[in-house]
Tab-separated table of C-alpha atoms and ligand atoms in Angstrom:
chain	number	residue	atom	x	y	z
T	1	MET	CA	21.637	-73.796	112.718
T	2	LYS	CA	19.808	-77.128	112.748
T	3	ASN	CA	19.584	-79.150	115.989
T	4	GLN	CA	22.606	-77.357	117.288
T	5	SER	CA	21.980	-78.306	120.883
T	6	ARG	CA	21.844	-81.977	119.937
T	7	ARG	CA	25.054	-81.770	117.966
T	8	VAL	CA	26.841	-79.860	120.720
T	9	PHE	CA	25.595	-82.418	123.213
T	10	LEU	CA	26.902	-85.242	121.060
T	11	GLN	CA	30.205	-83.531	120.493
T	12	LYS	CA	30.682	-83.109	124.235
T	13	ILE	CA	30.513	-86.846	124.775
T	14	SER	CA	33.970	-87.508	123.515
T	15	THR	CA	36.029	-90.530	124.371
T	16	ALA	CA	39.700	-90.916	123.653
T	17	ALA	CA	40.245	-92.695	120.365
T	18	LEU	CA	42.052	-95.967	120.770
T	19	ALA	CA	44.764	-96.732	118.268
T	20	MET	CA	43.599	-99.852	116.465
T	21	PRO	CA	45.616	-101.094	113.536
T	22	PHE	CA	42.724	-102.452	111.458
T	23	VAL	CA	40.814	-99.168	111.183
T	24	PRO	CA	41.709	-96.829	108.308
T	25	ALA	CA	44.000	-93.970	109.269
T	26	TYR	CA	41.842	-91.266	107.698
T	27	GLY	CA	38.914	-89.624	109.354
T	28	ASN	CA	40.212	-88.114	112.534
T	29	GLU	CA	38.694	-84.842	113.708
T	30	ASN	CA	41.714	-82.818	112.652
T	31	TYR	CA	40.149	-80.791	109.869
T	32	SER	CA	43.274	-78.726	109.282
T	33	LYS	CA	45.336	-81.723	108.259
T	34	SER	CA	46.491	-81.224	104.699
T	35	PRO	CA	45.422	-84.112	102.505
T	36	ASP	CA	47.925	-86.365	100.807
T	37	ILE	CA	46.173	-87.099	97.583
T	38	SER	CA	46.449	-90.788	96.787
T	39	ASP	CA	48.233	-92.285	93.821
T	40	GLY	CA	44.942	-93.878	92.818
T	41	PRO	CA	41.954	-92.164	91.232
T	42	VAL	CA	40.489	-89.144	92.987
T	43	LEU	CA	36.762	-88.345	92.839
T	44	ARG	CA	36.336	-84.682	91.934
T	45	VAL	CA	33.190	-83.412	93.587
T	46	ALA	CA	31.064	-80.286	93.191
T	47	ILE	CA	29.060	-79.467	96.306
T	48	MET	CA	25.536	-78.132	95.726
T	49	GLY	CA	23.819	-76.124	98.505
T	50	LEU	CA	26.392	-74.459	100.734
T	51	GLY	CA	24.524	-74.633	104.046
T	52	SER	CA	25.280	-76.069	107.430
T	53	TYR	CA	25.811	-79.724	106.501
T	54	ALA	CA	27.710	-78.866	103.305
T	55	ASN	CA	30.189	-76.933	105.430
T	56	ARG	CA	30.710	-79.973	107.641
T	57	VAL	CA	31.182	-82.222	104.614
T	58	ALA	CA	33.668	-79.796	103.055
T	59	ARG	CA	35.745	-79.554	106.258
T	60	SER	CA	35.759	-83.334	106.597
T	61	MET	CA	36.795	-83.776	102.970
T	62	GLN	CA	40.021	-81.891	103.677
T	63	SER	CA	41.281	-85.172	105.205
T	64	CYS	CA	40.268	-87.255	102.178
T	65	LYS	CA	42.861	-88.793	99.898
T	66	LYS	CA	40.482	-90.183	97.299
T	67	ALA	CA	37.960	-87.348	97.021
T	68	LYS	CA	38.401	-83.636	96.490
T	69	ILE	CA	36.135	-80.593	96.162
T	70	THR	CA	36.647	-79.099	92.710
T	71	GLY	CA	33.396	-77.191	92.198
T	72	ILE	CA	30.454	-75.505	93.903
T	73	ILE	CA	26.816	-74.734	93.087
T	74	SER	CA	25.032	-72.049	95.064
T	75	GLY	CA	22.457	-69.290	94.660
T	76	THR	CA	24.374	-66.966	96.999
T	77	PRO	CA	27.347	-65.096	95.447
T	78	SER	CA	28.900	-64.269	98.841
T	79	LYS	CA	29.026	-67.977	99.779
T	80	ILE	CA	30.631	-68.773	96.437
T	81	LYS	CA	33.380	-66.205	97.115
T	82	ASP	CA	33.940	-67.541	100.610
T	83	TRP	CA	34.172	-71.185	99.470
T	84	GLN	CA	36.386	-70.252	96.505
T	85	SER	CA	39.002	-68.801	98.803
T	86	LYS	CA	38.634	-71.482	101.499
T	87	TYR	CA	38.865	-74.432	99.145
T	88	ASP	CA	40.771	-72.977	96.230
T	89	ILE	CA	38.002	-73.353	93.648
T	90	PRO	CA	38.499	-71.609	90.280
T	91	GLU	CA	35.819	-69.318	88.877
T	92	LYS	CA	35.119	-71.687	85.960
T	93	ASN	CA	33.967	-74.391	88.419
T	94	CYS	CA	31.354	-72.199	90.168
T	95	TYR	CA	27.707	-72.476	89.194
T	96	ASN	CA	24.277	-71.321	90.315
T	97	TYR	CA	20.913	-73.120	90.200
T	98	GLU	CA	20.086	-71.618	86.795
T	99	ASN	CA	23.243	-72.559	84.939
T	100	PHE	CA	24.530	-75.736	86.601
T	101	ASP	CA	23.427	-77.889	83.625
T	102	GLU	CA	26.564	-76.502	81.944
T	103	ILE	CA	28.568	-78.672	84.298
T	104	LYS	CA	28.306	-81.313	81.571
T	105	ASN	CA	31.083	-79.487	79.713
T	106	ASN	CA	33.364	-79.342	82.741
T	107	PRO	CA	36.042	-82.066	82.773
T	108	ASP	CA	37.145	-81.083	86.326
T	109	ILE	CA	33.977	-82.464	87.930
T	110	ASP	CA	33.008	-86.159	88.214
T	111	ALA	CA	30.141	-85.971	90.710
T	112	VAL	CA	27.746	-83.506	92.322
T	113	TYR	CA	26.911	-83.871	96.019
T	114	ILE	CA	23.406	-82.422	96.559
T	115	ILE	CA	23.025	-80.968	100.077
T	116	THR	CA	19.952	-78.775	99.547
T	117	PRO	CA	16.528	-78.985	101.257
T	118	ASN	CA	14.945	-82.430	100.732
T	119	ALA	CA	12.413	-81.563	98.028
T	120	LEU	CA	15.194	-80.373	95.716
T	121	HIS	CA	17.270	-83.571	95.859
T	122	SER	CA	15.363	-85.403	93.149
T	123	PRO	CA	14.700	-82.599	90.644
T	124	TYR	CA	18.297	-81.365	90.920
T	125	GLY	CA	19.576	-84.960	90.862
T	126	VAL	CA	17.726	-85.541	87.587
T	127	ARG	CA	19.408	-82.439	86.115
T	128	VAL	CA	22.848	-83.556	87.322
T	129	ALA	CA	22.305	-87.004	85.762
T	130	LYS	CA	21.250	-85.399	82.486
T	131	ALA	CA	24.511	-83.446	82.600
T	132	GLY	CA	26.309	-86.814	82.710
T	133	LYS	CA	27.753	-86.472	86.233
T	134	HIS	CA	27.463	-88.964	89.100
T	135	VAL	CA	24.908	-88.006	91.744
T	136	ILE	CA	25.432	-88.112	95.494
T	137	SER	CA	22.224	-87.085	97.255
T	138	GLU	CA	21.766	-86.282	100.905
T	139	LYS	CA	19.077	-88.217	102.762
T	140	PRO	CA	16.172	-88.500	102.202
T	141	MET	CA	16.897	-89.009	98.497
T	142	GLY	CA	13.437	-87.640	97.691
T	143	ILE	CA	10.224	-86.701	99.439
T	144	ASN	CA	8.346	-89.853	98.430
T	145	ALA	CA	8.995	-93.075	96.534
T	146	LYS	CA	7.848	-91.618	93.214
T	147	ASP	CA	10.292	-88.738	93.610
T	148	GLY	CA	13.123	-91.129	94.468
T	149	GLN	CA	12.303	-93.404	91.543
T	150	ALA	CA	12.534	-90.435	89.142
T	151	MET	CA	16.147	-89.844	90.193
T	152	ILE	CA	16.971	-93.564	89.922
T	153	ASP	CA	15.518	-93.681	86.401
T	154	ALA	CA	17.409	-90.560	85.292
T	155	CYS	CA	20.720	-91.904	86.629
T	156	LYS	CA	20.156	-95.288	84.998
T	157	GLN	CA	19.367	-93.654	81.701
T	158	ALA	CA	22.449	-91.450	81.890
T	159	GLY	CA	24.676	-94.342	82.990
T	160	VAL	CA	25.856	-92.527	86.124
T	161	HIS	CA	26.081	-93.684	89.736
T	162	LEU	CA	23.505	-92.581	92.292
T	163	LEU	CA	24.579	-92.721	95.932
T	164	VAL	CA	22.835	-91.522	99.101
T	165	GLY	CA	24.678	-89.896	102.010
T	166	TYR	CA	24.084	-92.719	104.499
T	167	ARG	CA	27.234	-92.016	106.517
T	168	MET	CA	26.404	-94.635	109.197
T	169	HIS	CA	26.908	-97.368	106.599
T	170	PHE	CA	30.650	-96.781	106.907
T	171	GLU	CA	30.878	-96.232	110.683
T	172	PRO	CA	33.113	-98.868	112.357
T	173	LYS	CA	31.008	-99.606	115.490
T	174	THR	CA	27.864	-99.876	113.384
T	175	LEU	CA	29.648	-102.228	110.984
T	176	GLU	CA	30.842	-104.351	113.909
T	177	VAL	CA	27.264	-104.834	115.159
T	178	ILE	CA	26.217	-105.767	111.618
T	179	ARG	CA	29.116	-108.236	111.425
T	180	MET	CA	28.087	-109.797	114.740
T	181	ARG	CA	24.477	-110.126	113.607
T	182	LYS	CA	25.542	-111.735	110.323
T	183	ALA	CA	27.788	-114.150	112.253
T	184	GLY	CA	24.804	-115.194	114.368
T	185	GLU	CA	26.291	-113.800	117.593
T	186	PHE	CA	22.943	-112.338	118.682
T	187	GLY	CA	21.083	-115.541	117.805
T	188	LYS	CA	17.597	-115.084	116.415
T	189	VAL	CA	16.847	-111.361	116.355
T	190	LEU	CA	13.281	-110.564	117.334
T	191	PHE	CA	13.336	-106.924	118.459
T	192	PHE	CA	14.810	-103.563	117.502
T	193	GLN	CA	14.125	-100.243	119.127
T	194	GLY	CA	15.083	-96.968	117.433
T	195	GLN	CA	14.674	-93.526	118.936
T	196	SER	CA	15.515	-90.525	116.789
T	197	GLY	CA	14.732	-86.966	117.715
T	198	PHE	CA	15.699	-83.473	118.781
T	199	ILE	CA	13.889	-80.234	119.589
T	200	ILE	CA	13.722	-78.171	116.434
T	201	GLY	CA	14.317	-74.413	116.753
T	202	ASP	CA	13.406	-71.617	114.332
T	203	PRO	CA	9.758	-72.106	113.238
T	204	ASN	CA	10.508	-70.442	109.882
T	205	GLN	CA	13.210	-72.852	108.685
T	206	TRP	CA	12.733	-75.030	105.595
T	207	ARG	CA	12.593	-78.185	107.743
T	208	LEU	CA	9.136	-77.053	108.912
T	209	ASN	CA	7.942	-76.149	105.410
T	210	LYS	CA	6.206	-79.122	103.779
T	211	ALA	CA	6.969	-77.947	100.249
T	212	LEU	CA	10.732	-78.006	100.912
T	213	ALA	CA	10.991	-80.713	103.569
T	214	GLY	CA	8.382	-83.148	102.238
T	215	GLY	CA	7.131	-83.757	105.791
T	216	GLY	CA	8.520	-83.196	109.251
T	217	ALA	CA	10.704	-85.083	111.715
T	218	MET	CA	10.227	-88.392	109.863
T	219	MET	CA	11.942	-87.083	106.718
T	220	ASP	CA	14.814	-85.555	108.631
T	221	ILE	CA	15.577	-87.655	111.686
T	222	GLY	CA	13.032	-90.512	111.839
T	223	ILE	CA	14.659	-91.884	108.688
T	224	TYR	CA	17.664	-92.865	110.837
T	225	SER	CA	15.488	-95.290	112.829
T	226	ILE	CA	13.947	-96.688	109.639
T	227	ASN	CA	17.323	-97.164	107.978
T	228	GLY	CA	18.827	-98.450	111.251
T	229	ALA	CA	16.053	-101.007	111.756
T	230	ARG	CA	16.840	-102.376	108.289
T	231	TYR	CA	20.611	-102.613	108.681
T	232	MET	CA	20.508	-103.813	112.274
T	233	ILE	CA	17.886	-106.544	111.649
T	234	GLY	CA	19.170	-107.290	108.156
T	235	GLU	CA	15.763	-107.768	106.534
T	236	GLU	CA	13.200	-105.621	104.718
T	237	PRO	CA	9.959	-104.874	106.594
T	238	ILE	CA	6.686	-106.260	105.254
T	239	TRP	CA	4.213	-104.194	107.259
T	240	VAL	CA	3.954	-100.886	109.100
T	241	THR	CA	1.698	-99.444	111.806
T	242	ALA	CA	2.078	-95.834	112.982
T	243	GLN	CA	0.572	-93.282	115.360
T	244	GLU	CA	1.094	-89.511	115.288
T	245	THR	CA	1.090	-87.104	118.220
T	246	LYS	CA	0.953	-83.378	117.527
T	247	ASN	CA	0.992	-80.917	120.424
T	248	ASP	CA	2.089	-77.737	118.650
T	249	HIS	CA	-0.209	-77.192	115.660
T	250	LYS	CA	1.217	-73.746	114.989
T	251	LYS	CA	4.799	-74.868	114.543
T	252	PHE	CA	3.937	-78.213	112.938
T	253	LYS	CA	1.438	-77.382	110.226
T	254	GLU	CA	-0.593	-79.768	108.079
T	255	GLY	CA	1.732	-82.348	106.552
T	256	VAL	CA	4.648	-81.557	108.896
T	257	ASP	CA	4.895	-84.343	111.471
T	258	GLU	CA	6.034	-83.527	114.993
T	259	THR	CA	6.123	-86.973	116.633
T	260	ILE	CA	5.361	-90.374	115.105
T	261	GLN	CA	5.704	-93.740	116.778
T	262	PHE	CA	5.861	-96.570	114.302
T	263	GLN	CA	6.291	-100.295	114.209
T	264	LEU	CA	7.814	-102.364	111.410
T	265	GLY	CA	7.205	-106.086	110.985
T	266	PHE	CA	9.923	-108.242	109.398
T	267	PRO	CA	9.523	-111.553	107.561
T	268	GLY	CA	11.668	-113.475	110.087
T	269	GLY	CA	9.307	-112.485	112.904
T	270	ALA	CA	11.261	-109.481	114.262
T	271	VAL	CA	9.453	-106.263	115.136
T	272	ALA	CA	10.946	-102.761	115.245
T	273	SER	CA	9.408	-100.191	117.570
T	274	CYS	CA	10.548	-96.654	116.746
T	275	LEU	CA	10.061	-93.018	117.672
T	276	SER	CA	10.641	-90.012	115.412
T	277	THR	CA	10.273	-86.542	116.902
T	278	TYR	CA	11.070	-82.835	116.628
T	279	SER	CA	9.938	-82.225	120.221
T	280	MET	CA	12.356	-84.132	122.457
T	281	ASN	CA	16.113	-84.010	122.870
T	282	ASN	CA	18.571	-86.789	123.697
T	283	LEU	CA	16.858	-89.342	121.486
T	284	ASP	CA	19.576	-91.076	119.534
T	285	ARG	CA	19.449	-94.693	120.601
T	286	PHE	CA	19.338	-98.134	118.972
T	287	PHE	CA	18.716	-101.412	120.771
T	288	LEU	CA	18.864	-104.807	119.064
T	289	ASN	CA	17.828	-107.958	120.883
T	290	GLY	CA	18.330	-111.585	119.935
T	291	ASP	CA	17.955	-114.833	121.841
T	292	LYS	CA	21.723	-115.053	122.363
T	293	GLY	CA	22.648	-111.425	122.950
T	294	PHE	CA	22.051	-107.731	122.387
T	295	ALA	CA	23.571	-104.516	121.043
T	296	GLU	CA	22.875	-101.068	122.421
T	297	MET	CA	24.133	-97.868	120.808
T	298	GLN	CA	23.752	-94.392	122.267
T	299	PRO	CA	24.497	-92.117	120.522
T	300	SER	CA	23.714	-94.305	117.550
T	301	THR	CA	23.595	-91.959	114.544
T	302	GLY	CA	24.909	-88.536	115.643
T	303	TYR	CA	28.217	-87.268	114.324
T	304	GLY	CA	29.944	-89.207	117.035
T	305	PRO	CA	31.681	-90.560	118.824
T	306	ILE	CA	29.154	-93.357	118.522
T	307	MET	CA	29.062	-95.331	121.738
T	308	GLY	CA	27.796	-98.813	122.234
T	309	ARG	CA	28.021	-102.132	123.944
T	310	THR	CA	26.888	-105.650	123.300
T	311	HIS	CA	26.470	-108.680	125.550
T	312	LYS	CA	30.219	-109.208	124.913
T	313	GLY	CA	31.231	-105.783	126.236
T	314	GLU	CA	31.913	-102.254	125.078
T	315	LEU	CA	32.443	-101.481	121.393
T	316	THR	CA	35.939	-100.025	121.325
T	317	PHE	CA	36.555	-99.039	117.724
T	318	PRO	CA	37.988	-95.505	117.541
T	319	HIS	CA	35.942	-92.541	116.406
T	320	VAL	CA	36.419	-91.546	112.789
T	321	THR	CA	34.893	-88.548	111.051
T	322	HIS	CA	31.865	-90.034	109.323
T	323	GLN	CA	31.872	-87.693	106.353
T	324	THR	CA	35.563	-88.343	105.642
T	325	ILE	CA	35.166	-92.113	105.473
T	326	GLN	CA	31.929	-91.753	103.540
T	327	MET	CA	33.593	-89.722	100.790
T	328	GLU	CA	36.657	-91.992	100.670
T	329	GLU	CA	34.404	-95.023	100.272
T	330	MET	CA	32.117	-93.312	97.766
T	331	SER	CA	35.148	-92.488	95.656
T	332	GLU	CA	36.065	-96.184	95.559
T	333	ILE	CA	32.456	-97.203	94.816
T	334	ILE	CA	32.184	-94.781	91.891
T	335	LEU	CA	35.705	-94.952	90.467
T	336	GLN	CA	36.790	-98.485	91.340
T	337	GLY	CA	33.522	-100.425	91.517
T	338	LYS	CA	33.886	-101.257	95.210
T	339	GLN	CA	30.871	-102.966	96.825
T	340	PRO	CA	30.169	-101.492	100.269
T	341	GLU	CA	29.206	-103.741	103.200
T	342	VAL	CA	25.835	-101.946	103.433
T	343	PRO	CA	24.539	-100.450	100.177
T	344	VAL	CA	24.301	-96.683	99.681
T	345	ASP	CA	22.792	-96.731	96.190
T	346	GLY	CA	19.520	-95.339	94.902
T	347	GLU	CA	17.634	-98.594	95.525
T	348	GLU	CA	18.699	-98.375	99.183
T	349	GLY	CA	17.378	-94.809	99.417
T	350	LEU	CA	14.149	-95.846	97.718
T	351	LYS	CA	13.512	-98.595	100.295
T	352	ASP	CA	13.448	-95.977	103.064
T	353	LEU	CA	11.141	-93.728	101.041
T	354	LYS	CA	8.673	-96.594	100.458
T	355	ILE	CA	8.582	-97.176	104.213
T	356	ILE	CA	8.073	-93.451	104.879
T	357	ASP	CA	5.168	-93.424	102.387
T	358	ALA	CA	3.692	-96.434	104.218
T	359	ILE	CA	4.153	-94.785	107.634
T	360	TYR	CA	2.318	-91.629	106.511
T	361	LEU	CA	-0.474	-93.786	105.059
T	362	ALA	CA	-0.718	-95.789	108.298
T	363	VAL	CA	-0.974	-92.540	110.293
T	364	LYS	CA	-3.692	-91.246	107.968
T	365	THR	CA	-5.791	-94.417	107.865
T	366	GLY	CA	-5.048	-95.784	111.337
T	367	LYS	CA	-4.546	-99.147	109.646
T	368	LYS	CA	-1.724	-101.631	109.248
T	369	VAL	CA	-0.112	-101.039	105.845
T	370	ASN	CA	1.583	-103.869	103.962
T	371	ILE	CA	4.729	-102.970	102.069
V	401	NAD	P1	20.773	-75.780	105.558
V	401	NAD	O1	19.508	-74.998	105.605
V	401	NAD	O2	21.854	-75.433	106.504
V	401	NAD	O3	21.385	-75.721	104.088
V	401	NAD	C1	20.602	-75.863	102.940
V	401	NAD	C2	21.262	-75.127	101.791
V	401	NAD	O4	20.433	-75.240	100.639
V	401	NAD	C3	21.447	-73.628	102.072
V	401	NAD	O5	22.745	-73.243	101.715
V	401	NAD	C4	20.425	-72.964	101.169
V	401	NAD	O6	20.839	-71.687	100.728
V	401	NAD	C5	20.348	-73.963	100.019
V	401	NAD	N1	19.123	-73.863	99.228
V	401	NAD	C6	19.070	-74.020	97.895
V	401	NAD	N2	17.834	-73.841	97.448
V	401	NAD	C7	17.071	-73.545	98.506
V	401	NAD	C8	15.701	-73.232	98.661
V	401	NAD	N3	14.858	-73.206	97.608
V	401	NAD	N4	15.250	-72.989	99.889
V	401	NAD	C9	16.073	-73.055	100.960
V	401	NAD	N5	17.394	-73.319	100.869
V	401	NAD	C10	17.884	-73.563	99.645
V	401	NAD	O7	20.351	-77.301	105.712
V	401	NAD	P2	21.308	-78.530	106.054
V	401	NAD	O8	21.210	-78.825	107.495
V	401	NAD	O9	22.625	-78.294	105.476
V	401	NAD	O10	20.550	-79.714	105.275
V	401	NAD	C11	20.666	-79.888	103.891
V	401	NAD	C12	20.414	-81.357	103.531
V	401	NAD	O11	21.396	-82.164	104.169
V	401	NAD	C13	19.073	-81.897	103.988
V	401	NAD	O12	18.535	-82.736	102.998
V	401	NAD	C14	19.374	-82.710	105.222
V	401	NAD	O13	18.504	-83.819	105.410
V	401	NAD	C15	20.779	-83.193	104.926
V	401	NAD	N6	21.560	-83.395	106.156
V	401	NAD	C16	22.165	-84.585	106.334
V	401	NAD	C17	22.896	-84.808	107.469
V	401	NAD	C18	23.610	-86.131	107.649
V	401	NAD	O14	24.139	-86.360	108.728
V	401	NAD	N7	23.667	-86.980	106.639
V	401	NAD	C19	23.002	-83.835	108.444
V	401	NAD	C20	22.390	-82.605	108.232
V	401	NAD	C21	21.658	-82.408	107.081
């Protein structure tokens, strides 16, 4: 299982959730809670790729009121059987990678959540769009900007939504820091530091296969620092510099990055200094500095509880299960036209991919790359 030690580590750091009236009641860690389906519209979702993260999403969705698993897409018959019995999915809503285009004739499914290896997000997303269903893609939404754009174009053409699984965009402590920054409580922000990494295990997994992963740590975990720099600073970077370190050439083959340090320059004068790695544990930290205050989050993007403090004190919002809130909010975005505080649409995913393209180019050329 991916970065298990990191996840276990993060799960061990648990703080008691404080009861705060203004935070939604859904999203606690009690996966066995039976959902009360809301009176409002419910997003009926087919999950594609029944691996480790899909299992987490499915468990978390059991607490959703506005989203429900109604279908599955998998190449492994035994997983289909297992999920059918666990989540009560009828045979007619089960597909494989050859026949899932037929989903277009299935009125029980509104959206497909793609949780496959990275390189399959865009080609499968294009097929889902052509079948007339909304697309939810895991991050990264593609393996380069061209790949991401193809999925955006297909969804536009089909008139379906395209959303990316940026669960931190709904996380209460993260949203509080964003609120404070927007309110000017940090003053002029000039610096962000993002550290994202864990020690990757099995050398044969798809995450270390360029064809399936599209790269290495940057695609998988470094993207959290890129995305975080953007939502914490609140601007889009205009230039990138980057340096790669590779110590294990056997495990990290050509095109699979082990460690990259990168810097992003923002139009308002802020600089982000970030680290993306598959060779160090306990790297899950954001630091934002302005001339009136600061925010520090550690862990900053793990499954939680997220912990953080600002110059005003500790961030005390209770922990909520990220995937539960994400799917509740995505249901409202797709079915009720809700505008999220931080976007999770295809254009948002594409911005990260353009930066990743620029980082790889900066590593290759050793030069500053303008975006
Ligand atoms: P995983 O290896 O556990 O699962 C991947 C699934 O895809 C497996 O069920 C596998 O059978 C299936 N698959 C379909 N076609 C495949 C192929 N050609 N080769 C290999 N596997 C194939 O991986 P995961 O950890 O679940 O990651 C899946 C996606 O979810 C990745 O894009 C990853 O970035 C994303 N993810 C996101 C988060 C998050 O917090 N948002 C966390 C973990 C993973």
